[in-house]
Amino acid sequence: MRIFHIQSQGVTELADLPTQPPSQGFLWIAVARPAFQARLLEIQSALQALAGLQLVDLHVSDLLNAQLPSHYDYTSQYDLLVFRRLATSNALTDGEPADTTPTPPRKATGPLVLRHIDTSPVGFAVFDHVLLTVHPSDCAVRDAYAGKLLATAPGDPREGRTNPIPGSRLPASPADLMLRVVNMMVDGYLDLRRELTRQLDHWQTELLKPRARHVNWSSLLDARLSLHQLDEICEDQRSAVQDWIDALETWAQPESPAAQRELDLLKVRSRDVLEHIERVVHHVRRLEQSTETAVQMHFSVQGNRTNDIMRTLTALTAVFLPLNLIAGIFGMNFEFIPLIHKSDGFWWAVGSMILIALALVLLFWRKRYLARTGQS
């Protein structure tokens, strides 16, 4: 569990859960799912002290469910967003045990790059001055954004840095922080577009080889199923963020211009996250279409190759048909057949057969009946 106190002056990481709400800024409580289950009573007590209420039982079940799709829910005091991350799982989070729940997180199958896409859910409970996030044990998003927060915050003068990084801006509210973390998760998948495209381009090249004999159809089917699964996950994400945007429209209008500006920035950032998700959906669907097109082109290439083979065999058969006719005529059991009693009759028959065969081969070659595959 990691706890951060975020305010305009900087970010402070706390060692323990505070017992009273902060006078300025807000708190971010980031906890792994096994730790959330083990320390549920402690976290509920802290939420009661910090926000004046606790999570309802159904929302606790949602946060503990490792198979829950992306969705949005709310109460009169807080909002709940469950978002399935689309980022590569690297290493386990430092200092926390691995997730030992009996149900493993859903992972895509198929090519290597698809199998490395983790789609475990991350839960966000957004209070007025507290953001509670529940992550999988191997979630690197939390530590990545926590490091970013600490890097952009004003540092200790003894460390030689007293000003934030130029151009940086700390989150102004728990909702703002939630949207930034969600945006980082979506951007994590967008970074995989190059690897996904390269993998499927390689498969397209293999499928379109005219002399391809063996195609790993099971892996190709797994890839199509994985892309379809990612499409469904992205649709759930888009629906959840769209519900969040609709809920923002129902918030009470702030009285001060500064608060109004913060609400407007929330709406802008929410629409930006939605646009990123739509880019993910567009890319996944384009990959699905590319895979389907490659399969259809593969069968088309194989059909053309079969047609070329049948054309060549037909042409060769046509070449030998006159030869078989001549051989059949001279093989008849008649006593008087032209050339049969002449000393040079055999050579006349063989010569005529060779001339006919060469003429037919030349004719079929000119008509490209005997051309190689890819030259016609």
mmCIF file of N, CA and C in Angstrom, residues 269-370:
data_model
loop_
_atom_site.group_PDB
_atom_site.id
_atom_site.type_symbol
_atom_site.label_atom_id
_atom_site.label_comp_id
_atom_site.label_asym_id
_atom_site.label_seq_id
_atom_site.Cartn_x
_atom_site.Cartn_y
_atom_site.Cartn_z
ATOM 1 N N ARG A 269 -10.326 16.705 -20.039
ATOM 2 C CA ARG A 269 -9.470 15.525 -19.864
ATOM 3 C C ARG A 269 -10.276 14.242 -20.056
ATOM 4 N N SER A 270 -11.524 14.237 -19.617
ATOM 5 C CA SER A 270 -12.367 13.049 -19.799
ATOM 6 C C SER A 270 -12.609 12.783 -21.278
ATOM 7 N N ARG A 271 -12.885 13.837 -22.032
ATOM 8 C CA ARG A 271 -13.081 13.653 -23.475
ATOM 9 C C ARG A 271 -11.792 13.211 -24.157
ATOM 10 N N ASP A 272 -10.656 13.679 -23.652
ATOM 11 C CA ASP A 272 -9.377 13.259 -24.216
ATOM 12 C C ASP A 272 -9.149 11.768 -23.968
ATOM 13 N N VAL A 273 -9.474 11.292 -22.762
ATOM 14 C CA VAL A 273 -9.355 9.864 -22.474
ATOM 15 C C VAL A 273 -10.279 9.056 -23.380
ATOM 16 N N LEU A 274 -11.506 9.554 -23.580
ATOM 17 C CA LEU A 274 -12.443 8.861 -24.455
ATOM 18 C C LEU A 274 -11.914 8.808 -25.885
ATOM 19 N N GLU A 275 -11.295 9.883 -26.337
ATOM 20 C CA GLU A 275 -10.730 9.894 -27.689
ATOM 21 C C GLU A 275 -9.587 8.893 -27.819
ATOM 22 N N HIS A 276 -8.773 8.752 -26.786
ATOM 23 C CA HIS A 276 -7.695 7.768 -26.816
ATOM 24 C C HIS A 276 -8.257 6.348 -26.877
ATOM 25 N N ILE A 277 -9.311 6.092 -26.114
ATOM 26 C CA ILE A 277 -9.921 4.766 -26.147
ATOM 27 C C ILE A 277 -10.488 4.479 -27.530
ATOM 28 N N GLU A 278 -11.096 5.474 -28.152
ATOM 29 C CA GLU A 278 -11.631 5.274 -29.495
ATOM 30 C C GLU A 278 -10.519 4.998 -30.493
ATOM 31 N N ARG A 279 -9.347 5.590 -30.289
ATOM 32 C CA ARG A 279 -8.200 5.269 -31.148
ATOM 33 C C ARG A 279 -7.799 3.812 -30.971
ATOM 34 N N VAL A 280 -7.845 3.328 -29.720
ATOM 35 C CA VAL A 280 -7.535 1.924 -29.468
ATOM 36 C C VAL A 280 -8.545 1.028 -30.181
ATOM 37 N N VAL A 281 -9.829 1.364 -30.056
ATOM 38 C CA VAL A 281 -10.871 0.573 -30.708
ATOM 39 C C VAL A 281 -10.661 0.559 -32.220
ATOM 40 N N HIS A 282 -10.366 1.718 -32.782
ATOM 41 C CA HIS A 282 -10.153 1.811 -34.232
ATOM 42 C C HIS A 282 -8.975 0.943 -34.655
ATOM 43 N N HIS A 283 -7.891 0.976 -33.895
ATOM 44 C CA HIS A 283 -6.709 0.214 -34.270
ATOM 45 C C HIS A 283 -6.972 -1.289 -34.154
ATOM 46 N N VAL A 284 -7.641 -1.714 -33.084
ATOM 47 C CA VAL A 284 -7.927 -3.138 -32.910
ATOM 48 C C VAL A 284 -8.820 -3.642 -34.043
ATOM 49 N N ARG A 285 -9.822 -2.871 -34.401
ATOM 50 C CA ARG A 285 -10.706 -3.293 -35.485
ATOM 51 C C ARG A 285 -9.970 -3.319 -36.822
ATOM 52 N N ARG A 286 -9.057 -2.389 -37.008
ATOM 53 C CA ARG A 286 -8.276 -2.404 -38.250
ATOM 54 C C ARG A 286 -7.387 -3.640 -38.316
ATOM 55 N N LEU A 287 -6.831 -4.048 -37.164
ATOM 56 C CA LEU A 287 -6.026 -5.267 -37.136
ATOM 57 C C LEU A 287 -6.892 -6.494 -37.400
ATOM 58 N N GLU A 288 -8.102 -6.510 -36.850
ATOM 59 C CA GLU A 288 -9.015 -7.613 -37.135
ATOM 60 C C GLU A 288 -9.316 -7.696 -38.631
ATOM 61 N N GLN A 289 -9.595 -6.565 -39.235
ATOM 62 C CA GLN A 289 -9.879 -6.550 -40.665
ATOM 63 C C GLN A 289 -8.660 -6.969 -41.478
ATOM 64 N N SER A 290 -7.472 -6.545 -41.041
ATOM 65 C CA SER A 290 -6.253 -6.931 -41.758
ATOM 66 C C SER A 290 -6.029 -8.436 -41.676
ATOM 67 N N THR A 291 -6.290 -9.010 -40.500
ATOM 68 C CA THR A 291 -6.141 -10.454 -40.347
ATOM 69 C C THR A 291 -7.122 -11.202 -41.235
ATOM 70 N N GLU A 292 -8.375 -10.754 -41.232
ATOM 71 C CA GLU A 292 -9.376 -11.396 -42.068
ATOM 72 C C GLU A 292 -9.026 -11.246 -43.549
ATOM 73 N N THR A 293 -8.555 -10.080 -43.937
ATOM 74 C CA THR A 293 -8.171 -9.867 -45.338
ATOM 75 C C THR A 293 -6.994 -10.754 -45.724
ATOM 76 N N ALA A 294 -6.037 -10.913 -44.806
ATOM 77 C CA ALA A 294 -4.885 -11.770 -45.103
ATOM 78 C C ALA A 294 -5.315 -13.219 -45.302
ATOM 79 N N VAL A 295 -6.262 -13.676 -44.493
ATOM 80 C CA VAL A 295 -6.746 -15.053 -44.646
ATOM 81 C C VAL A 295 -7.434 -15.225 -46.002
ATOM 82 N N GLN A 296 -8.282 -14.255 -46.360
ATOM 83 C CA GLN A 296 -8.966 -14.352 -47.643
ATOM 84 C C GLN A 296 -7.977 -14.294 -48.813
ATOM 85 N N MET A 297 -6.966 -13.429 -48.714
ATOM 86 C CA MET A 297 -5.961 -13.350 -49.767
ATOM 87 C C MET A 297 -5.142 -14.628 -49.835
ATOM 88 N N HIS A 298 -4.891 -15.252 -48.681
ATOM 89 C CA HIS A 298 -4.151 -16.519 -48.680
ATOM 90 C C HIS A 298 -4.905 -17.569 -49.480
ATOM 91 N N PHE A 299 -6.201 -17.703 -49.230
ATOM 92 C CA PHE A 299 -6.975 -18.685 -49.987
ATOM 93 C C PHE A 299 -7.060 -18.303 -51.455
ATOM 94 N N SER A 300 -7.091 -17.020 -51.753
ATOM 95 C CA SER A 300 -7.103 -16.597 -53.147
ATOM 96 C C SER A 300 -5.802 -16.966 -53.842
ATOM 97 N N VAL A 301 -4.665 -16.736 -53.143
ATOM 98 C CA VAL A 301 -3.361 -17.096 -53.715
ATOM 99 C C VAL A 301 -3.270 -18.604 -53.927
ATOM 100 N N GLN A 302 -3.740 -19.373 -52.927
ATOM 101 C CA GLN A 302 -3.694 -20.827 -53.075
ATOM 102 C C GLN A 302 -4.603 -21.287 -54.211
ATOM 103 N N GLY A 303 -5.758 -20.626 -54.375
ATOM 104 C CA GLY A 303 -6.631 -20.975 -55.494
ATOM 105 C C GLY A 303 -6.000 -20.668 -56.832
ATOM 106 N N ASN A 304 -5.318 -19.517 -56.922
ATOM 107 C CA ASN A 304 -4.626 -19.182 -58.174
ATOM 108 C C ASN A 304 -3.500 -20.169 -58.461
ATOM 109 N N ARG A 305 -2.800 -20.570 -57.416
ATOM 110 C CA ARG A 305 -1.714 -21.537 -57.609
ATOM 111 C C ARG A 305 -2.275 -22.877 -58.081
ATOM 112 N N THR A 306 -3.406 -23.283 -57.517
ATOM 113 C CA THR A 306 -4.033 -24.527 -57.960
ATOM 114 C C THR A 306 -4.476 -24.420 -59.421
ATOM 115 N N ASN A 307 -5.010 -23.264 -59.774
ATOM 116 C CA ASN A 307 -5.410 -23.066 -61.168
ATOM 117 C C ASN A 307 -4.215 -23.125 -62.111
ATOM 118 N N ASP A 308 -3.082 -22.552 -61.691
ATOM 119 C CA ASP A 308 -1.880 -22.624 -62.530
ATOM 120 C C ASP A 308 -1.418 -24.060 -62.721
ATOM 121 N N ILE A 309 -1.471 -24.830 -61.639
ATOM 122 C CA ILE A 309 -1.042 -26.238 -61.731
ATOM 123 C C ILE A 309 -1.961 -27.015 -62.671
ATOM 124 N N MET A 310 -3.273 -26.807 -62.504
ATOM 125 C CA MET A 310 -4.213 -27.512 -63.368
ATOM 126 C C MET A 310 -4.063 -27.075 -64.829
ATOM 127 N N ARG A 311 -3.763 -25.804 -65.072
ATOM 128 C CA ARG A 311 -3.563 -25.324 -66.434
ATOM 129 C C ARG A 311 -2.346 -25.979 -67.071
ATOM 130 N N THR A 312 -1.250 -26.087 -66.280
ATOM 131 C CA THR A 312 -0.035 -26.718 -66.800
ATOM 132 C C THR A 312 -0.268 -28.189 -67.109
ATOM 133 N N LEU A 313 -0.948 -28.879 -66.181
ATOM 134 C CA LEU A 313 -1.218 -30.300 -66.409
ATOM 135 C C LEU A 313 -2.131 -30.500 -67.618
ATOM 136 N N THR A 314 -3.100 -29.623 -67.768
ATOM 137 C CA THR A 314 -3.989 -29.725 -68.936
ATOM 138 C C THR A 314 -3.220 -29.506 -70.226
ATOM 139 N N ALA A 315 -2.312 -28.524 -70.234
ATOM 140 C CA ALA A 315 -1.517 -28.269 -71.433
ATOM 141 C C ALA A 315 -0.625 -29.457 -71.767
ATOM 142 N N LEU A 316 0.000 -30.046 -70.736
ATOM 143 C CA LEU A 316 0.844 -31.219 -70.991
ATOM 144 C C LEU A 316 0.017 -32.386 -71.493
ATOM 145 N N THR A 317 -1.170 -32.544 -70.948
ATOM 146 C CA THR A 317 -2.050 -33.614 -71.444
ATOM 147 C C THR A 317 -2.407 -33.388 -72.903
ATOM 148 N N ALA A 318 -2.674 -32.124 -73.261
ATOM 149 C CA ALA A 318 -2.999 -31.820 -74.660
ATOM 150 C C ALA A 318 -1.818 -32.080 -75.586
ATOM 151 N N VAL A 319 -0.604 -31.907 -75.071
ATOM 152 C CA VAL A 319 0.583 -32.179 -75.882
ATOM 153 C C VAL A 319 0.678 -33.662 -76.193
ATOM 154 N N PHE A 320 0.397 -34.523 -75.242
ATOM 155 C CA PHE A 320 0.584 -35.963 -75.436
ATOM 156 C C PHE A 320 -0.631 -36.643 -76.066
ATOM 157 N N LEU A 321 -1.740 -35.960 -76.189
ATOM 158 C CA LEU A 321 -2.896 -36.591 -76.811
ATOM 159 C C LEU A 321 -2.633 -36.970 -78.280
ATOM 160 N N PRO A 322 -2.092 -36.066 -79.130
ATOM 161 C CA PRO A 322 -1.796 -36.486 -80.526
ATOM 162 C C PRO A 322 -0.765 -37.604 -80.590
ATOM 163 N N LEU A 323 0.187 -37.589 -79.671
ATOM 164 C CA LEU A 323 1.199 -38.646 -79.669
ATOM 165 C C LEU A 323 0.568 -39.989 -79.334
ATOM 166 N N ASN A 324 -0.337 -39.995 -78.388
ATOM 167 C CA ASN A 324 -1.031 -41.238 -78.058
ATOM 168 C C ASN A 324 -1.899 -41.711 -79.228
ATOM 169 N N LEU A 325 -2.478 -40.719 -79.954
ATOM 170 C CA LEU A 325 -3.285 -41.093 -81.115
ATOM 171 C C LEU A 325 -2.424 -41.775 -82.183
ATOM 172 N N ILE A 326 -1.261 -41.202 -82.495
ATOM 173 C CA ILE A 326 -0.374 -41.807 -83.500
ATOM 174 C C ILE A 326 0.104 -43.178 -83.045
ATOM 175 N N ALA A 327 0.483 -43.274 -81.739
ATOM 176 C CA ALA A 327 0.936 -44.577 -81.229
ATOM 177 C C ALA A 327 -0.192 -45.600 -81.279
ATOM 178 N N GLY A 328 -1.418 -45.138 -81.044
ATOM 179 C CA GLY A 328 -2.540 -46.078 -81.103
ATOM 180 C C GLY A 328 -2.828 -46.540 -82.524
ATOM 181 N N ILE A 329 -2.687 -45.653 -83.498
ATOM 182 C CA ILE A 329 -2.937 -46.028 -84.890
ATOM 183 C C ILE A 329 -1.925 -47.058 -85.356
ATOM 184 N N PHE A 330 -0.628 -46.815 -85.084
ATOM 185 C CA PHE A 330 0.396 -47.756 -85.527
ATOM 186 C C PHE A 330 0.420 -49.023 -84.680
ATOM 187 N N GLY A 331 -0.322 -49.013 -83.598
ATOM 188 C CA GLY A 331 -0.404 -50.242 -82.804
ATOM 189 C C GLY A 331 -1.563 -51.123 -83.177
ATOM 190 N N MET A 332 -2.354 -50.747 -84.195
ATOM 191 C CA MET A 332 -3.474 -51.580 -84.647
ATOM 192 C C MET A 332 -2.959 -52.848 -85.343
ATOM 193 N N ASN A 333 -3.688 -53.926 -85.217
ATOM 194 C CA ASN A 333 -3.283 -55.217 -85.800
ATOM 195 C C ASN A 333 -3.823 -55.382 -87.237
ATOM 196 N N PHE A 334 -3.479 -54.405 -88.089
ATOM 197 C CA PHE A 334 -3.786 -54.528 -89.505
ATOM 198 C C PHE A 334 -2.508 -54.898 -90.266
ATOM 199 N N GLU A 335 -2.693 -55.689 -91.353
ATOM 200 C CA GLU A 335 -1.509 -56.107 -92.102
ATOM 201 C C GLU A 335 -0.955 -54.990 -92.954
ATOM 202 N N PHE A 336 -1.847 -54.175 -93.520
ATOM 203 C CA PHE A 336 -1.393 -53.096 -94.389
ATOM 204 C C PHE A 336 -1.643 -51.757 -93.701
ATOM 205 N N ILE A 337 -0.613 -51.158 -93.187
ATOM 206 C CA ILE A 337 -0.652 -49.828 -92.562
ATOM 207 C C ILE A 337 0.472 -49.025 -93.195
ATOM 208 N N PRO A 338 0.192 -47.769 -93.579
ATOM 209 C CA PRO A 338 1.256 -46.960 -94.206
ATOM 210 C C PRO A 338 2.501 -46.880 -93.331
ATOM 211 N N LEU A 339 3.649 -46.972 -93.985
ATOM 212 C CA LEU A 339 4.967 -46.850 -93.361
ATOM 213 C C LEU A 339 5.368 -48.042 -92.502
ATOM 214 N N ILE A 340 4.455 -49.032 -92.296
ATOM 215 C CA ILE A 340 4.803 -50.089 -91.349
ATOM 216 C C ILE A 340 5.807 -51.081 -91.938
ATOM 217 N N HIS A 341 5.803 -51.206 -93.252
ATOM 218 C CA HIS A 341 6.733 -52.141 -93.885
ATOM 219 C C HIS A 341 7.935 -51.446 -94.493
ATOM 220 N N LYS A 342 8.110 -50.153 -94.254
ATOM 221 C CA LYS A 342 9.259 -49.426 -94.757
ATOM 222 C C LYS A 342 10.358 -49.415 -93.728
ATOM 223 N N SER A 343 11.582 -49.389 -94.193
ATOM 224 C CA SER A 343 12.718 -49.426 -93.261
ATOM 225 C C SER A 343 12.835 -48.137 -92.448
ATOM 226 N N ASP A 344 12.426 -47.013 -93.044
ATOM 227 C CA ASP A 344 12.509 -45.736 -92.332
ATOM 228 C C ASP A 344 11.143 -45.288 -91.793
ATOM 229 N N GLY A 345 10.157 -46.151 -91.750
ATOM 230 C CA GLY A 345 8.814 -45.778 -91.267
ATOM 231 C C GLY A 345 8.807 -45.396 -89.787
ATOM 232 N N PHE A 346 9.602 -46.120 -89.015
ATOM 233 C CA PHE A 346 9.665 -45.814 -87.574
ATOM 234 C C PHE A 346 10.161 -44.400 -87.348
ATOM 235 N N TRP A 347 11.200 -44.022 -88.079
ATOM 236 C CA TRP A 347 11.762 -42.687 -87.872
ATOM 237 C C TRP A 347 10.826 -41.597 -88.363
ATOM 238 N N TRP A 348 10.074 -41.865 -89.450
ATOM 239 C CA TRP A 348 9.060 -40.899 -89.861
ATOM 240 C C TRP A 348 7.988 -40.710 -88.780
ATOM 241 N N ALA A 349 7.554 -41.779 -88.191
ATOM 242 C CA ALA A 349 6.524 -41.694 -87.143
ATOM 243 C C ALA A 349 7.055 -40.943 -85.929
ATOM 244 N N VAL A 350 8.286 -41.287 -85.500
ATOM 245 C CA VAL A 350 8.866 -40.609 -84.329
ATOM 246 C C VAL A 350 9.101 -39.141 -84.628
ATOM 247 N N GLY A 351 9.601 -38.830 -85.831
ATOM 248 C CA GLY A 351 9.843 -37.432 -86.171
ATOM 249 C C GLY A 351 8.576 -36.614 -86.188
ATOM 250 N N SER A 352 7.505 -37.198 -86.771
ATOM 251 C CA SER A 352 6.239 -36.467 -86.791
ATOM 252 C C SER A 352 5.703 -36.243 -85.374
ATOM 253 N N MET A 353 5.884 -37.216 -84.507
ATOM 254 C CA MET A 353 5.429 -37.064 -83.110
ATOM 255 C C MET A 353 6.211 -35.953 -82.407
ATOM 256 N N ILE A 354 7.532 -35.911 -82.665
ATOM 257 C CA ILE A 354 8.351 -34.866 -82.035
ATOM 258 C C ILE A 354 7.964 -33.495 -82.557
ATOM 259 N N LEU A 355 7.740 -33.398 -83.871
ATOM 260 C CA LEU A 355 7.355 -32.108 -84.444
ATOM 261 C C LEU A 355 6.008 -31.638 -83.890
ATOM 262 N N ILE A 356 5.056 -32.542 -83.812
ATOM 263 C CA ILE A 356 3.748 -32.171 -83.262
ATOM 264 C C ILE A 356 3.877 -31.722 -81.812
ATOM 265 N N ALA A 357 4.676 -32.452 -81.023
ATOM 266 C CA ALA A 357 4.853 -32.100 -79.609
ATOM 267 C C ALA A 357 5.514 -30.731 -79.476
ATOM 268 N N LEU A 358 6.567 -30.468 -80.273
ATOM 269 C CA LEU A 358 7.244 -29.172 -80.193
ATOM 270 C C LEU A 358 6.323 -28.038 -80.623
ATOM 271 N N ALA A 359 5.524 -28.297 -81.646
ATOM 272 C CA ALA A 359 4.608 -27.254 -82.107
ATOM 273 C C ALA A 359 3.573 -26.922 -81.040
ATOM 274 N N LEU A 360 3.043 -27.960 -80.378
ATOM 275 C CA LEU A 360 2.053 -27.718 -79.335
ATOM 276 C C LEU A 360 2.686 -27.027 -78.126
ATOM 277 N N VAL A 361 3.889 -27.441 -77.757
ATOM 278 C CA VAL A 361 4.565 -26.782 -76.625
ATOM 279 C C VAL A 361 4.819 -25.320 -76.941
ATOM 280 N N LEU A 362 5.275 -25.021 -78.159
ATOM 281 C CA LEU A 362 5.499 -23.632 -78.544
ATOM 282 C C LEU A 362 4.197 -22.836 -78.537
ATOM 283 N N LEU A 363 3.122 -23.452 -79.027
ATOM 284 C CA LEU A 363 1.830 -22.770 -79.047
ATOM 285 C C LEU A 363 1.348 -22.473 -77.621
ATOM 286 N N PHE A 364 1.437 -23.463 -76.751
ATOM 287 C CA PHE A 364 0.984 -23.256 -75.379
ATOM 288 C C PHE A 364 1.890 -22.284 -74.630
ATOM 289 N N TRP A 365 3.184 -22.273 -74.970
ATOM 290 C CA TRP A 365 4.090 -21.321 -74.324
ATOM 291 C C TRP A 365 3.772 -19.891 -74.752
ATOM 292 N N ARG A 366 3.452 -19.707 -76.043
ATOM 293 C CA ARG A 366 3.086 -18.376 -76.524
ATOM 294 C C ARG A 366 1.785 -17.895 -75.871
ATOM 295 N N LYS A 367 0.871 -18.803 -75.619
ATOM 296 C CA LYS A 367 -0.383 -18.453 -74.957
ATOM 297 C C LYS A 367 -0.263 -18.437 -73.430
ATOM 298 N N ARG A 368 0.962 -18.656 -72.931
ATOM 299 C CA ARG A 368 1.262 -18.629 -71.483
ATOM 300 C C ARG A 368 0.518 -19.705 -70.704
ATOM 301 N N TYR A 369 0.172 -20.809 -71.379
ATOM 302 C CA TYR A 369 -0.404 -21.913 -70.660
ATOM 303 C C TYR A 369 0.638 -22.661 -69.827
ATOM 304 N N LEU A 370 1.904 -22.528 -70.228
ATOM 305 C CA LEU A 370 2.995 -23.204 -69.532
ATOM 306 C C LEU A 370 3.902 -22.202 -68.808
#
